[in-house]
mmCIF file of C-alpha atoms in Angstrom:
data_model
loop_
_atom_site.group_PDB
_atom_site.id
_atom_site.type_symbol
_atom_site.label_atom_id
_atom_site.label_comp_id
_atom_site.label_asym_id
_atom_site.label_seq_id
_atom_site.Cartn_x
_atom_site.Cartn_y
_atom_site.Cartn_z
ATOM 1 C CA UNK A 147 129.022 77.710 72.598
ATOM 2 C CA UNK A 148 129.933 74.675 74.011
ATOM 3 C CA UNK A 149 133.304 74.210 75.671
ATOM 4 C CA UNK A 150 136.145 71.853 73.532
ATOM 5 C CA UNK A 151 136.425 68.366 73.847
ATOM 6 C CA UNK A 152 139.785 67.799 76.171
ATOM 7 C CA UNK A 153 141.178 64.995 74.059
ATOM 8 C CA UNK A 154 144.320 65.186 75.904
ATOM 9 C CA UNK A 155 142.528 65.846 79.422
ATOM 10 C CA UNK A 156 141.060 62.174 78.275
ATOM 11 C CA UNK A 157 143.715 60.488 77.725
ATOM 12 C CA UNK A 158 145.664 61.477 80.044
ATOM 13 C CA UNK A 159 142.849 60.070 82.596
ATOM 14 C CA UNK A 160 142.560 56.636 80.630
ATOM 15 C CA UNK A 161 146.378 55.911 80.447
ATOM 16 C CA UNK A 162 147.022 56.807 84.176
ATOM 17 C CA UNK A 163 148.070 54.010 86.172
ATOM 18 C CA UNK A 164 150.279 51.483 87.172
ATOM 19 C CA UNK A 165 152.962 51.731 83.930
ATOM 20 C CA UNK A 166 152.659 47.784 83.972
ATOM 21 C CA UNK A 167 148.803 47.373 84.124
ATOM 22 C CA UNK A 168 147.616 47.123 80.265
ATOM 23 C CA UNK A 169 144.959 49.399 79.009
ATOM 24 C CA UNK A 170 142.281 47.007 75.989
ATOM 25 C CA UNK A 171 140.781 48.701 73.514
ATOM 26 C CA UNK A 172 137.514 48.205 75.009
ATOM 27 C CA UNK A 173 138.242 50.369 78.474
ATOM 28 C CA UNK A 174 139.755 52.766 75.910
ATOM 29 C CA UNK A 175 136.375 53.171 73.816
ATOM 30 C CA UNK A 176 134.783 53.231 76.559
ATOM 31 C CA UNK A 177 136.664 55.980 78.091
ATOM 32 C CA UNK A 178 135.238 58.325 75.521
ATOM 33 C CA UNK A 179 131.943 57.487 75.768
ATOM 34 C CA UNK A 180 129.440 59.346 73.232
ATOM 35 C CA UNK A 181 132.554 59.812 71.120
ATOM 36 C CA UNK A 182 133.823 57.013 71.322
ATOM 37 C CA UNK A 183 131.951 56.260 67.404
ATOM 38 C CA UNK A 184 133.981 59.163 65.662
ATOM 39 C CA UNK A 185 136.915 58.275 67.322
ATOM 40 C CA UNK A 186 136.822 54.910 66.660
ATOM 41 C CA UNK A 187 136.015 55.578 62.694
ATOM 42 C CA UNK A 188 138.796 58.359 62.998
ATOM 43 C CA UNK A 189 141.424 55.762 64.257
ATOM 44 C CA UNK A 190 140.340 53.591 61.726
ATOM 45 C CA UNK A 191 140.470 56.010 58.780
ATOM 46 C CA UNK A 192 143.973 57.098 59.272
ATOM 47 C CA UNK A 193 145.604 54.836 57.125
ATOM 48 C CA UNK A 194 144.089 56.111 53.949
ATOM 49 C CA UNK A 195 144.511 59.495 54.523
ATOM 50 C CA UNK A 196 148.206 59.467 52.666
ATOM 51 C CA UNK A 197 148.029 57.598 49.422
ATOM 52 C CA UNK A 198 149.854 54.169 50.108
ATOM 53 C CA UNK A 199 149.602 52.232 47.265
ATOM 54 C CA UNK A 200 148.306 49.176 49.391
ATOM 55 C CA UNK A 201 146.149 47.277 48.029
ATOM 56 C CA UNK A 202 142.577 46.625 48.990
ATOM 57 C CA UNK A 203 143.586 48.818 51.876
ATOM 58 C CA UNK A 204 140.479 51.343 51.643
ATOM 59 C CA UNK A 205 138.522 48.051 51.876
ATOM 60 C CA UNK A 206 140.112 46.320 54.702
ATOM 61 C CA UNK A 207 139.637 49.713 56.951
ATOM 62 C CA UNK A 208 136.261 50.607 55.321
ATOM 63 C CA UNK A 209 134.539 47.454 56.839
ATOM 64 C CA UNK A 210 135.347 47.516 60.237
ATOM 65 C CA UNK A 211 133.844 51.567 59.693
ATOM 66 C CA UNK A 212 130.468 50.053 58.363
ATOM 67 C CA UNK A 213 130.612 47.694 61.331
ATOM 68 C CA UNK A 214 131.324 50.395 63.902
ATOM 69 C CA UNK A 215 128.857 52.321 61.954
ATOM 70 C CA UNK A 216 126.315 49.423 62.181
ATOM 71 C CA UNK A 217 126.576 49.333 65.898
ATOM 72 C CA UNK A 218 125.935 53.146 66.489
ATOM 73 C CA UNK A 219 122.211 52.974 64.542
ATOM 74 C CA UNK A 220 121.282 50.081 66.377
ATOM 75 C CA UNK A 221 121.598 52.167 69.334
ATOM 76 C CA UNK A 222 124.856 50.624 70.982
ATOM 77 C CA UNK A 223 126.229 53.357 73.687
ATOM 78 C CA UNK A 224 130.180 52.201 72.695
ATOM 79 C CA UNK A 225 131.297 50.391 69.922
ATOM 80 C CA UNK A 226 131.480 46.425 70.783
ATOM 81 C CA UNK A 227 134.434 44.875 69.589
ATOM 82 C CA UNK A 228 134.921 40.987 69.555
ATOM 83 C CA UNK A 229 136.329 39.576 72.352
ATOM 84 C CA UNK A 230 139.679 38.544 70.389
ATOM 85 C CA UNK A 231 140.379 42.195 69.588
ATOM 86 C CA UNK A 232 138.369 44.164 72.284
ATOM 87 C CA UNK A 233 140.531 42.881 74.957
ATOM 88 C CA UNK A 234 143.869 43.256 73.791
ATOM 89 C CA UNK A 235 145.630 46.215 75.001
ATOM 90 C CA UNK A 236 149.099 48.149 75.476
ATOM 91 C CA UNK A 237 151.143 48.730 78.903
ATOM 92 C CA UNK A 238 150.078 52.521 80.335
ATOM 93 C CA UNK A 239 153.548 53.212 80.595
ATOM 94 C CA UNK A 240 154.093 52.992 76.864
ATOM 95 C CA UNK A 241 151.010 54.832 76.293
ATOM 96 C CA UNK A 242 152.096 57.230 78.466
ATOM 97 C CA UNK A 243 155.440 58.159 76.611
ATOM 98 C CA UNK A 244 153.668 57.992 73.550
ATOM 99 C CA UNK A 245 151.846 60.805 75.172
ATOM 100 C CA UNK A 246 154.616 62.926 76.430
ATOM 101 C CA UNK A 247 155.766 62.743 72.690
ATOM 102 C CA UNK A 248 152.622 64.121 71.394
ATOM 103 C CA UNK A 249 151.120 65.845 73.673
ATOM 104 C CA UNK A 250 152.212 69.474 71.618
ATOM 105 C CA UNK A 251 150.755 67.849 68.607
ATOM 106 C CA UNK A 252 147.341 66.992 70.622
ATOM 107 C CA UNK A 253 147.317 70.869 72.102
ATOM 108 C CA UNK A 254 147.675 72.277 68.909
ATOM 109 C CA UNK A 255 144.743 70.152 67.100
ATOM 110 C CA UNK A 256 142.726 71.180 70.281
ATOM 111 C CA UNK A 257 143.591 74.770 69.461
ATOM 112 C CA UNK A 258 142.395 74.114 65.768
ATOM 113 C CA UNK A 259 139.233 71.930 65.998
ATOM 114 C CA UNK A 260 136.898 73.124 68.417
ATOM 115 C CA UNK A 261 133.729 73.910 69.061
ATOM 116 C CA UNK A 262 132.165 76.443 66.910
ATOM 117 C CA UNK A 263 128.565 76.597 64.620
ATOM 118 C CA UNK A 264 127.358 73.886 66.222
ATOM 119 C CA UNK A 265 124.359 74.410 64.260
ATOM 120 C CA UNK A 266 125.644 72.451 61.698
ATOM 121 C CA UNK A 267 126.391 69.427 64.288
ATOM 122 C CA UNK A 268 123.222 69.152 66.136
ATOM 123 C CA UNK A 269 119.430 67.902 65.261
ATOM 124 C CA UNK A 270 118.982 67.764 61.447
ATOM 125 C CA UNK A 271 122.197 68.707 60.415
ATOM 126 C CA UNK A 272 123.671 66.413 62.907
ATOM 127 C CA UNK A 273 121.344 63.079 61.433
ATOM 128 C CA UNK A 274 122.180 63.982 57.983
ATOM 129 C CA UNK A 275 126.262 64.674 58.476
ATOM 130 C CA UNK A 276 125.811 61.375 59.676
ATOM 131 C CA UNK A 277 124.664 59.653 56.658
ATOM 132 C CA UNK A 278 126.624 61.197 54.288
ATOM 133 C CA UNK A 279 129.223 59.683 56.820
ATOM 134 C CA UNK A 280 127.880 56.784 56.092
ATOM 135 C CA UNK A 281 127.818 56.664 52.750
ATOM 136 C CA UNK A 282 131.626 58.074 52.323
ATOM 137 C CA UNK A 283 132.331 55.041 54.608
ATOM 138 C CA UNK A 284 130.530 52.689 51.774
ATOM 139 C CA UNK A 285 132.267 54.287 48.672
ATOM 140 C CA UNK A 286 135.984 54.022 50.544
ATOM 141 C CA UNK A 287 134.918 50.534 51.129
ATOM 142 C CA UNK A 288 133.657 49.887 47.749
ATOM 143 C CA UNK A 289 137.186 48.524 45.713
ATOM 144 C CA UNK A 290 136.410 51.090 42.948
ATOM 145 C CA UNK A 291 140.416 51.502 41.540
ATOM 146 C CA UNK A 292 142.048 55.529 42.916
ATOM 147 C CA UNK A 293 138.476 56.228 44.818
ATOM 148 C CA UNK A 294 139.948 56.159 48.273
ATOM 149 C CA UNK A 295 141.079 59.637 48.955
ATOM 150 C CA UNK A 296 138.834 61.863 48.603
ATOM 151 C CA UNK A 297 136.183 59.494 50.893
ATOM 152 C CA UNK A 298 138.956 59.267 53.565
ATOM 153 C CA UNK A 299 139.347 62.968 54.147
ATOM 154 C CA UNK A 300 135.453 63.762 53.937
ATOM 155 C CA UNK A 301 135.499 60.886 56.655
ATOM 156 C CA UNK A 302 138.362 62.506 58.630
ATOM 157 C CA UNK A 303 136.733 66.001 59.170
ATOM 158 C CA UNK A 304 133.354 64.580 59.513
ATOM 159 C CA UNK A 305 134.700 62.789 62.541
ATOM 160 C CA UNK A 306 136.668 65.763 64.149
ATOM 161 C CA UNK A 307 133.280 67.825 63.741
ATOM 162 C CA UNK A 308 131.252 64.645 65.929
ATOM 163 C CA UNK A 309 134.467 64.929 68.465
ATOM 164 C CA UNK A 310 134.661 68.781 68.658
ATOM 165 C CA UNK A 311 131.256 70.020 67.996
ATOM 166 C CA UNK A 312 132.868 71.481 64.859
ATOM 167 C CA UNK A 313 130.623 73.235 62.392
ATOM 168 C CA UNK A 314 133.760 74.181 60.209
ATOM 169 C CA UNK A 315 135.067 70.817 60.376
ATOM 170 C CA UNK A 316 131.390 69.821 59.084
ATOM 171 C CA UNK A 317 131.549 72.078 56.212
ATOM 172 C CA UNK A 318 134.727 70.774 55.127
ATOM 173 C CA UNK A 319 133.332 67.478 54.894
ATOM 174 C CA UNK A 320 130.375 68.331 53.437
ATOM 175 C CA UNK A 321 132.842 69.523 50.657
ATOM 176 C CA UNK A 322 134.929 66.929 50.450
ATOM 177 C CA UNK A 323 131.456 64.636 50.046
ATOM 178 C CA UNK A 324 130.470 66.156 47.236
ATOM 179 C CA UNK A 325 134.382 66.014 45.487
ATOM 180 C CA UNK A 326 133.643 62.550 46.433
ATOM 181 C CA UNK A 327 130.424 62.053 44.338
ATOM 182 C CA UNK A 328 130.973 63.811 41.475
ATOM 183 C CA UNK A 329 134.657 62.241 41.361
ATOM 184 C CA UNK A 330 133.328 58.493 42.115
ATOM 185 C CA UNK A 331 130.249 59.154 38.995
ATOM 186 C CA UNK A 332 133.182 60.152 36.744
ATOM 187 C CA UNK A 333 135.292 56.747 37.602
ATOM 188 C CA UNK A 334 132.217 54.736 37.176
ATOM 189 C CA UNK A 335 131.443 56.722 33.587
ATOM 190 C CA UNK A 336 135.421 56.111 32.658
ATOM 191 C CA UNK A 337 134.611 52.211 34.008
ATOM 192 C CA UNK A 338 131.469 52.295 31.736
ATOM 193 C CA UNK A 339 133.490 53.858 28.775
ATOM 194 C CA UNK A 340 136.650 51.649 29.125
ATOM 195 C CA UNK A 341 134.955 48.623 29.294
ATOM 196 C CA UNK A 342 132.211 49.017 26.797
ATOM 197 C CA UNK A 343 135.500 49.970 24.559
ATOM 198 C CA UNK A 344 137.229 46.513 25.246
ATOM 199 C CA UNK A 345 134.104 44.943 24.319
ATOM 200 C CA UNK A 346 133.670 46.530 21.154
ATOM 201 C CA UNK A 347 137.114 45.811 20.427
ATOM 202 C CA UNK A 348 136.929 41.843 21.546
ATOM 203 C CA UNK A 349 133.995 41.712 18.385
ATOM 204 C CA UNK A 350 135.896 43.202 16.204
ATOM 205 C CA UNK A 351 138.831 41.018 16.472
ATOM 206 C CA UNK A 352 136.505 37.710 16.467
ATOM 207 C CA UNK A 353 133.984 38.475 13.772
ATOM 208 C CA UNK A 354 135.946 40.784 11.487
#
């Protein structure tokens, strides 16, 4: 068994410094190297893990995800923001008081996601947990009305299994995929249903 991830071991290291010097968003990535991809889709996916009522939000998040996504098949070591975005950054020393604030929160997720069956992370399994990754990224994207929620949490634990090595994690999202599937066919058959029902009704009212 491998040993964890030290998430906060990590960031501790990137947001050392001078508390005036600014940490961007590209030293950060890069800080977590061959993570840096599920953390990045992680960060991103937060926002529709709680039901908001935003609109287009699942959208707006879902395709920077397919872009991040995009980057890791073509074989991109970190995720390449634009230069606009990539270098902006916060001051260390607020990063570092965020840090002191959450740094029980960050030992106790370390005590819950770690590594475990990593059979279910590595070769095959590995290739495929990352398409269905994929693919959950493309439905949350997709603006397909109440179809956000399930996708975001079969995103979230998919990610925490790439971070942690997390076979359990994996197995979660493989469940939450499939509530995903079967939950996005039946809101495309209601679509179907609803709309072939207006139609019907539209004739009626002009030829009868």
């Amino acid at each position: 068994m491998k040993d964890n991830f030290g998430l906060l071991a990590t960031l501790d290291r990137l947001f050392a410094g001078d508390r005036n010097s600014v940490l961007s968003l590209n030293e950060f990535l890069e800080g977590f190297e061959g993570r840096s991809y599920a953390f990045a889709v992680l960060a991103i996916n937060i926002a529709n893990i709680i039901p908001s009522g935003i609109p287009w939000l699942s959208t707006i998040t879902g395709v920077p995800m397919l872009y991040v996504l995009a980057q890791y098949f073509a074989g991109h070591p970190v995720p390449c923001l634009p230069a606009t975005i990539g270098k902006r950054g916060l001051p260390r020393g607020k990063l570092q008081d965020f840090l002191n604030r959450a740094r029980r929160f960050i030992r106790w997720l370390e005590n819950t996601v770690h590594a475990r069956y990593e059979g279910w992370v590595n070769g095959v399994p590995r290739r495929l947990l990352l398409v269905a990754l994929s693919i959950d990224v493309l439905i949350l994207a997709l603006p397909i009305p109440f179809d956000n929620f399930f996708p975001a949490w079969a995103i979230l634990f998919f990610c925490f299994a790439l971070i942690e090595d997390d076979g359990v994690m994996a197995m979660f999202g493989w469940a939450m995929t499939g509530v995903t599937a079967c939950w996005t066919v039946f809101l495309l058959m209601v679509g179907h249903a609803a709309i072939s029902a207006a139609i019907s009704t539209l004739r009626a009212a002009m030829f009868d």
